[in-house]
Amino acid sequence: MPKVTLPQLPVSGLFAVMKPSGPTSMSVINDLKQLVGNSRLFVDADKLETRGKGKIPTRGKRARGIVKIGQGGTLDPLADGVLVVGIGKGTRHLNEFLDCVKEYRTTALLGCETDTYDSEGSRVRVAPWRHVTREAVESALSNFRGEIHQAPPIFSALKMEGRPLYDYARKGIPLPRPIEKRKVTIHSLDILEWKGSDHQFRWPEKEFTSDEKKAMEKALEGVEENSIIKDELEPAVGDESPTAFVLSMKVSGGTYVRSIVHDLGHAVGSAAHVVTLTRSRQGRFALEPATDSEDKGCVPWDVFSRASESEGDVCEDGWTQWEREVIDHLEIVEGPKPQKTS
């Protein structure tokens, strides 16, 4: 391996992790902190020698005193892909990744909408889906490109007058006003793959009770023209799976991918929710970085998983595999702007 020249240790910087589907972004950061907080790459060697290596606290003053670590834009547990991580002074640069352009791939499943707009939630409503063709979806996509206004799911943590939106929906409290729509830009939006019924995806088994539907209707009453939640069943044909398709998109910061899929389902006279979601790019960090650009790749999560179980061998420079991987993907931050490693 080529020798990498680093400035004086410890360093601060930015790198990207390839988050897997399943864990929360916060749990990923907490797991990383156990490695980062015990590494001479990011912690002063004298401090490491004084306190020794061991479990790093993830909360409170003791945690902040060891090493600062954060992420530049949360991914839902369902989602995988690019998660930008900042260490030390690198945390000061994380805000730029909240508003930067991002790219996603998502699989939409027709015929069912959920409270969270994805497969992690409960079935709220089912609707006909067999009439929806690829051509119909292609045509509807044109209404979602460019500058659009979109509303977040009512089952979200965003607050209205100090109360989370999901609290209104769960308790049947009427919203004091319509959910504010956000202006976002959809730079590109296309069908990447039309799966039809050739897939293994299914609607969530858990579904809203009649009381939960009434509570949601009550919350939306007066702020939506049609707040009635009503299933529209169509006859089953054997074990045929509802239509699924994969979308690729390039969007501005603040865009709700789940809302695009949800609203698209309505636009084609059906219902839809997200069953897979991958963030393939966040600013200059990408799953598949272009070779002729300043793109940075991502460190696979299994590199950190293995390191959490065993440090493994060290290279001739004294770095473990996970440290070497981070060094190879690291943007070192020494001042106002990040500097790329060579």
C-alpha positions as a Python dict, from the first residue, in 0.01 Angstrom:
ca = {
    (1, 'M'): (0, 0, 0),
    (2, 'P'): (126, 352, -74),
    (3, 'K'): (228, 553, 228),
    (4, 'V'): (-15, 832, 317),
    (5, 'T'): (123, 1157, 453),
    (6, 'L'): (-80, 1302, 737),
    (7, 'P'): (-37, 1633, 917),
    (8, 'Q'): (39, 1637, 1287),
    (9, 'L'): (-181, 1394, 1478),
    (10, 'P'): (-455, 1387, 1589),
    (11, 'V'): (-653, 1506, 1287),
    (12, 'S'): (-1002, 1640, 1227),
    (13, 'G'): (-1193, 1563, 913),
    (14, 'L'): (-1485, 1439, 708),
    (15, 'F'): (-1551, 1099, 556),
    (16, 'A'): (-1853, 901, 443),
    (17, 'V'): (-1984, 570, 568),
    (18, 'M'): (-2190, 327, 362),
    (19, 'K'): (-2475, 293, 614),
    (20, 'P'): (-2663, -39, 601),
    (21, 'S'): (-3041, -69, 618),
    (22, 'G'): (-3161, -140, 971),
    (23, 'P'): (-2975, 67, 1231),
    (24, 'T'): (-3053, 430, 1305),
    (25, 'S'): (-2804, 696, 1202),
    (26, 'M'): (-2746, 773, 1570),
    (27, 'S'): (-2657, 412, 1649),
    (28, 'V'): (-2410, 416, 1359),
    (29, 'I'): (-2246, 729, 1503),
    (30, 'N'): (-2235, 579, 1853),
    (31, 'D'): (-2070, 262, 1718),
    (32, 'L'): (-1816, 472, 1527),
    (33, 'K'): (-1743, 671, 1839),
    (34, 'Q'): (-1616, 358, 2015),
    (35, 'L'): (-1352, 319, 1743),
    (36, 'V'): (-1275, 686, 1684),
    (37, 'G'): (-1244, 761, 2056),
    (38, 'N'): (-977, 493, 2093),
    (39, 'S'): (-773, 585, 1786),
    (40, 'R'): (-455, 795, 1780),
    (41, 'L'): (-574, 915, 1440),
    (42, 'F'): (-834, 1135, 1612),
    (43, 'V'): (-736, 1143, 1982),
    (44, 'D'): (-412, 1275, 2132),
    (45, 'A'): (-179, 986, 2208),
    (46, 'D'): (-107, 1119, 2557),
    (47, 'K'): (-477, 1118, 2639),
    (48, 'L'): (-509, 763, 2514),
    (49, 'E'): (-213, 656, 2728),
    (50, 'T'): (-350, 833, 3035),
    (51, 'R'): (-703, 693, 3027),
    (52, 'G'): (-629, 372, 2835),
    (53, 'K'): (-852, 219, 2570),
    (54, 'G'): (-1206, 119, 2659),
    (55, 'K'): (-1575, 188, 2615),
    (56, 'I'): (-1643, 549, 2520),
    (57, 'P'): (-1945, 727, 2676),
    (58, 'T'): (-2190, 848, 2410),
    (59, 'R'): (-2362, 1116, 2617),
    (60, 'G'): (-2276, 1392, 2860),
    (61, 'K'): (-1965, 1603, 2926),
    (62, 'R'): (-1731, 1303, 2938),
    (63, 'A'): (-1837, 1203, 2586),
    (64, 'R'): (-1784, 1553, 2447),
    (65, 'G'): (-1445, 1577, 2615),
    (66, 'I'): (-1304, 1273, 2434),
    (67, 'V'): (-1386, 1345, 2071),
    (68, 'K'): (-1652, 1533, 1878),
    (69, 'I'): (-1838, 1331, 1617),
    (70, 'G'): (-2155, 1399, 1417),
    (71, 'Q'): (-2333, 1328, 1091),
    (72, 'G'): (-2440, 1554, 806),
    (73, 'G'): (-2797, 1440, 746),
    (74, 'T'): (-2992, 1157, 906),
    (75, 'L'): (-3096, 847, 713),
    (76, 'D'): (-3406, 658, 829),
    (77, 'P'): (-3344, 306, 963),
    (78, 'L'): (-3492, 162, 642),
    (79, 'A'): (-3249, 360, 426),
    (80, 'D'): (-2894, 271, 334),
    (81, 'G'): (-2618, 455, 153),
    (82, 'V'): (-2406, 766, 203),
    (83, 'L'): (-2382, 902, 557),
    (84, 'V'): (-2131, 1186, 595),
    (85, 'V'): (-1943, 1183, 925),
    (86, 'G'): (-1751, 1471, 1082),
    (87, 'I'): (-1477, 1428, 1345),
    (88, 'G'): (-1339, 1710, 1561),
    (89, 'K'): (-1332, 2035, 1362),
    (90, 'G'): (-1498, 1845, 1079),
    (91, 'T'): (-1828, 1871, 1268),
    (92, 'R'): (-1829, 2246, 1190),
    (93, 'H'): (-1870, 2163, 820),
    (94, 'L'): (-2162, 1921, 851),
    (95, 'N'): (-2430, 2186, 793),
    (96, 'E'): (-2323, 2219, 430),
    (97, 'F'): (-2441, 1861, 371),
    (98, 'L'): (-2793, 1934, 495),
    (99, 'D'): (-2862, 2173, 208),
    (100, 'C'): (-2649, 2016, -63),
    (101, 'V'): (-2776, 1826, -367),
    (102, 'K'): (-2843, 1459, -298),
    (103, 'E'): (-2916, 1156, -516),
    (104, 'Y'): (-3138, 863, -426),
    (105, 'R'): (-3266, 533, -557),
    (106, 'T'): (-3596, 415, -416),
    (107, 'T'): (-3834, 127, -480),
    (108, 'A'): (-4204, 216, -475),
    (109, 'L'): (-4474, -44, -412),
    (110, 'L'): (-4823, 37, -542),
    (111, 'G'): (-5164, -27, -390),
    (112, 'C'): (-5098, 65, -27),
    (113, 'E'): (-5011, 376, 168),
    (114, 'T'): (-4874, 374, 521),
    (115, 'D'): (-4860, 620, 807),
    (116, 'T'): (-4484, 671, 762),
    (117, 'Y'): (-4499, 655, 380),
    (118, 'D'): (-4263, 354, 392),
    (119, 'S'): (-4271, -17, 473),
    (120, 'E'): (-4171, 43, 835),
    (121, 'G'): (-4516, 185, 906),
    (122, 'S'): (-4870, 50, 927),
    (123, 'R'): (-5118, 16, 643),
    (124, 'V'): (-5350, 315, 637),
    (125, 'R'): (-5529, 261, 305),
    (126, 'V'): (-5524, 20, 13),
    (127, 'A'): (-5622, 113, -342),
    (128, 'P'): (-5643, -41, -692),
    (129, 'W'): (-5306, -77, -865),
    (130, 'R'): (-5349, -308, -1169),
    (131, 'H'): (-5453, -19, -1393),
    (132, 'V'): (-5121, 162, -1340),
    (133, 'T'): (-4884, 126, -1635),
    (134, 'R'): (-4524, 236, -1679),
    (135, 'E'): (-4648, 496, -1929),
    (136, 'A'): (-4889, 637, -1669),
    (137, 'V'): (-4610, 672, -1413),
    (138, 'E'): (-4375, 825, -1672),
    (139, 'S'): (-4640, 1083, -1755),
    (140, 'A'): (-4709, 1166, -1390),
    (141, 'L'): (-4339, 1214, -1312),
    (142, 'S'): (-4331, 1532, -1519),
    (143, 'N'): (-4541, 1702, -1251),
    (144, 'F'): (-4277, 1628, -989),
    (145, 'R'): (-3972, 1770, -1169),
    (146, 'G'): (-3837, 2120, -1117),
    (147, 'E'): (-3948, 2338, -825),
    (148, 'I'): (-4234, 2178, -633),
    (149, 'H'): (-4400, 2220, -295),
    (150, 'Q'): (-4434, 1912, -80),
    (151, 'A'): (-4573, 1841, 264),
    (152, 'P'): (-4404, 1604, 510),
    (153, 'P'): (-4597, 1301, 639),
    (154, 'I'): (-4836, 1379, 923),
    (155, 'F'): (-4662, 1100, 1114),
    (156, 'S'): (-4335, 1292, 1145),
    (157, 'A'): (-4150, 1457, 1431),
    (158, 'L'): (-4186, 1806, 1283),
    (159, 'K'): (-4364, 2033, 1527),
    (160, 'M'): (-4668, 2258, 1490),
    (161, 'E'): (-4723, 2498, 1779),
    (162, 'G'): (-4484, 2298, 1995),
    (163, 'R'): (-4647, 1960, 1935),
    (164, 'P'): (-4508, 1689, 1701),
    (165, 'L'): (-4730, 1622, 1400),
    (166, 'Y'): (-4756, 1253, 1489),
    (167, 'D'): (-4911, 1352, 1823),
    (168, 'Y'): (-5203, 1520, 1645),
    (169, 'A'): (-5256, 1212, 1426),
    (170, 'R'): (-5233, 957, 1705),
    (171, 'K'): (-5456, 1143, 1951),
    (172, 'G'): (-5710, 1273, 1700),
    (173, 'I'): (-5635, 1637, 1774),
    (174, 'P'): (-5740, 1865, 1484),
    (175, 'L'): (-5444, 2039, 1322),
    (176, 'P'): (-5458, 2414, 1395),
    (177, 'R'): (-5365, 2483, 1031),
    (178, 'P'): (-5255, 2294, 720),
    (179, 'I'): (-4911, 2134, 730),
    (180, 'E'): (-4674, 2386, 575),
    (181, 'K'): (-4541, 2278, 239),
    (182, 'R'): (-4174, 2320, 157),
    (183, 'K'): (-4033, 2439, -171),
    (184, 'V'): (-3779, 2190, -302),
    (185, 'T'): (-3612, 2131, -637),
    (186, 'I'): (-3622, 1798, -816),
    (187, 'H'): (-3334, 1824, -1063),
    (188, 'S'): (-3404, 1485, -1219),
    (189, 'L'): (-3656, 1206, -1162),
    (190, 'D'): (-3676, 893, -1375),
    (191, 'I'): (-3782, 530, -1370),
    (192, 'L'): (-3468, 322, -1331),
    (193, 'E'): (-3640, -18, -1339),
    (194, 'W'): (-3998, -139, -1385),
    (195, 'K'): (-4028, -453, -1172),
    (196, 'G'): (-4399, -511, -1230),
    (197, 'S'): (-4499, -808, -1011),
    (198, 'D'): (-4161, -980, -1039),
    (199, 'H'): (-4033, -913, -687),
    (200, 'Q'): (-4063, -1024, -323),
    (201, 'F'): (-4201, -705, -171),
    (202, 'R'): (-4531, -715, 21),
    (203, 'W'): (-4752, -465, 197),
    (204, 'P'): (-4695, -433, 573),
    (205, 'E'): (-4896, -682, 774),
    (206, 'K'): (-4971, -433, 1048),
    (207, 'E'): (-5264, -206, 964),
    (208, 'F'): (-5448, 84, 1120),
    (209, 'T'): (-5741, 1, 1344),
    (210, 'S'): (-6071, 179, 1287),
    (211, 'D'): (-5997, 397, 1592),
    (212, 'E'): (-5657, 495, 1453),
    (213, 'K'): (-5814, 585, 1118),
    (214, 'K'): (-6076, 799, 1293),
    (215, 'A'): (-5804, 977, 1493),
    (216, 'M'): (-5612, 1057, 1175),
    (217, 'E'): (-5930, 1177, 1002),
    (218, 'K'): (-6003, 1400, 1300),
    (219, 'A'): (-5654, 1548, 1287),
    (220, 'L'): (-5686, 1628, 915),
    (221, 'E'): (-6044, 1753, 937),
    (222, 'G'): (-6069, 2114, 829),
    (223, 'V'): (-5724, 2133, 671),
    (224, 'E'): (-5770, 1881, 388),
    (225, 'E'): (-6054, 1868, 138),
    (226, 'N'): (-6093, 1493, 171),
    (227, 'S'): (-5983, 1360, 509),
    (228, 'I'): (-6186, 1038, 489),
    (229, 'I'): (-5967, 727, 489),
    (230, 'K'): (-6135, 454, 288),
    (231, 'D'): (-6002, 128, 146),
    (232, 'E'): (-6071, 53, -218),
    (233, 'L'): (-6014, -318, -255),
    (234, 'E'): (-5984, -495, -588),
    (235, 'P'): (-6022, -871, -632),
    (236, 'A'): (-5708, -1074, -567),
    (237, 'V'): (-5564, -1280, -853),
    (238, 'G'): (-5373, -1576, -707),
    (239, 'D'): (-5060, -1467, -522),
    (240, 'E'): (-4981, -1185, -766),
    (241, 'S'): (-4763, -915, -615),
    (242, 'P'): (-4857, -547, -648),
    (243, 'T'): (-4656, -351, -904),
    (244, 'A'): (-4320, -215, -793),
    (245, 'F'): (-4074, 13, -971),
    (246, 'V'): (-3742, 180, -896),
    (247, 'L'): (-3693, 557, -923),
    (248, 'S'): (-3367, 749, -941),
    (249, 'M'): (-3364, 1115, -848),
    (250, 'K'): (-3138, 1411, -789),
    (251, 'V'): (-3290, 1654, -540),
    (252, 'S'): (-3221, 1961, -331),
    (253, 'G'): (-3172, 1948, 45),
    (254, 'G'): (-3491, 1908, 247),
    (255, 'T'): (-3666, 1688, -10),
    (256, 'Y'): (-3884, 1409, 129),
    (257, 'V'): (-3833, 1108, -99),
    (258, 'R'): (-4115, 926, 80),
    (259, 'S'): (-4353, 1213, 5),
    (260, 'I'): (-4267, 1198, -365),
    (261, 'V'): (-4358, 828, -375),
    (262, 'H'): (-4674, 883, -168),
    (263, 'D'): (-4793, 1172, -384),
    (264, 'L'): (-4702, 986, -703),
    (265, 'G'): (-4928, 701, -594),
    (266, 'H'): (-5218, 944, -566),
    (267, 'A'): (-5130, 1102, -902),
    (268, 'V'): (-5177, 770, -1083),
    (269, 'G'): (-5504, 689, -907),
    (270, 'S'): (-5360, 443, -658),
    (271, 'A'): (-5152, 448, -341),
    (272, 'A'): (-4782, 385, -288),
    (273, 'H'): (-4510, 361, -27),
    (274, 'V'): (-4131, 322, -17),
    (275, 'V'): (-3988, -28, 34),
    (276, 'T'): (-3619, 44, -32),
    (277, 'L'): (-3427, 369, -15),
    (278, 'T'): (-3060, 429, -98),
    (279, 'R'): (-2880, 762, -78),
    (280, 'S'): (-2626, 725, -356),
    (281, 'R'): (-2475, 1073, -327),
    (282, 'Q'): (-2453, 1352, -71),
    (283, 'G'): (-2262, 1647, -208),
    (284, 'R'): (-1916, 1530, -311),
    (285, 'F'): (-1947, 1193, -134),
    (286, 'A'): (-2088, 910, -344),
    (287, 'L'): (-2133, 532, -349),
    (288, 'E'): (-1990, 530, -701),
    (289, 'P'): (-1757, 831, -724),
    (290, 'A'): (-1670, 956, -1071),
    (291, 'T'): (-1305, 889, -1154),
    (292, 'D'): (-1253, 1222, -1329),
    (293, 'S'): (-1382, 1440, -1046),
    (294, 'E'): (-1315, 1536, -686),
    (295, 'D'): (-1576, 1288, -564),
    (296, 'K'): (-1501, 1092, -251),
    (297, 'G'): (-1613, 733, -196),
    (298, 'C'): (-1754, 568, 117),
    (299, 'V'): (-1609, 330, 372),
    (300, 'P'): (-1814, 6, 376),
    (301, 'W'): (-1987, -50, 709),
    (302, 'D'): (-1855, -406, 746),
    (303, 'V'): (-1505, -257, 785),
    (304, 'F'): (-1622, -98, 1111),
    (305, 'S'): (-1830, -401, 1213),
    (306, 'R'): (-1524, -625, 1193),
    (307, 'A'): (-1313, -371, 1380),
    (308, 'S'): (-1570, -356, 1661),
    (309, 'E'): (-1522, -729, 1715),
    (310, 'S'): (-1146, -735, 1669),
    (311, 'E'): (-884, -470, 1589),
    (312, 'G'): (-713, -709, 1350),
    (313, 'D'): (-366, -669, 1203),
    (314, 'V'): (-190, -339, 1160),
    (315, 'C'): (-7, -219, 848),
    (316, 'E'): (361, -116, 838),
    (317, 'D'): (258, 240, 933),
    (318, 'G'): (87, 111, 1247),
    (319, 'W'): (-272, 159, 1133),
    (320, 'T'): (-552, -96, 1163),
    (321, 'Q'): (-762, -177, 857),
    (322, 'W'): (-1048, 53, 955),
    (323, 'E'): (-807, 341, 1025),
    (324, 'R'): (-638, 287, 690),
    (325, 'E'): (-976, 283, 511),
    (326, 'V'): (-1074, 609, 680),
    (327, 'I'): (-740, 770, 594),
    (328, 'D'): (-789, 672, 228),
    (329, 'H'): (-1134, 839, 222),
    (330, 'L'): (-1064, 1130, 456),
    (331, 'E'): (-1088, 1503, 395),
    (332, 'I'): (-869, 1661, 662),
    (333, 'V'): (-1001, 1980, 819),
    (334, 'E'): (-734, 2218, 949),
    (335, 'G'): (-904, 2552, 904),
    (336, 'P'): (-1216, 2704, 751),
    (337, 'K'): (-1219, 2464, 451),
    (338, 'P'): (-1162, 2090, 429),
    (339, 'Q'): (-838, 1972, 270),
    (340, 'K'): (-831, 1644, 76),
    (341, 'T'): (-574, 1376, 156),
    (342, 'S'): (-339, 1277, -127),
}
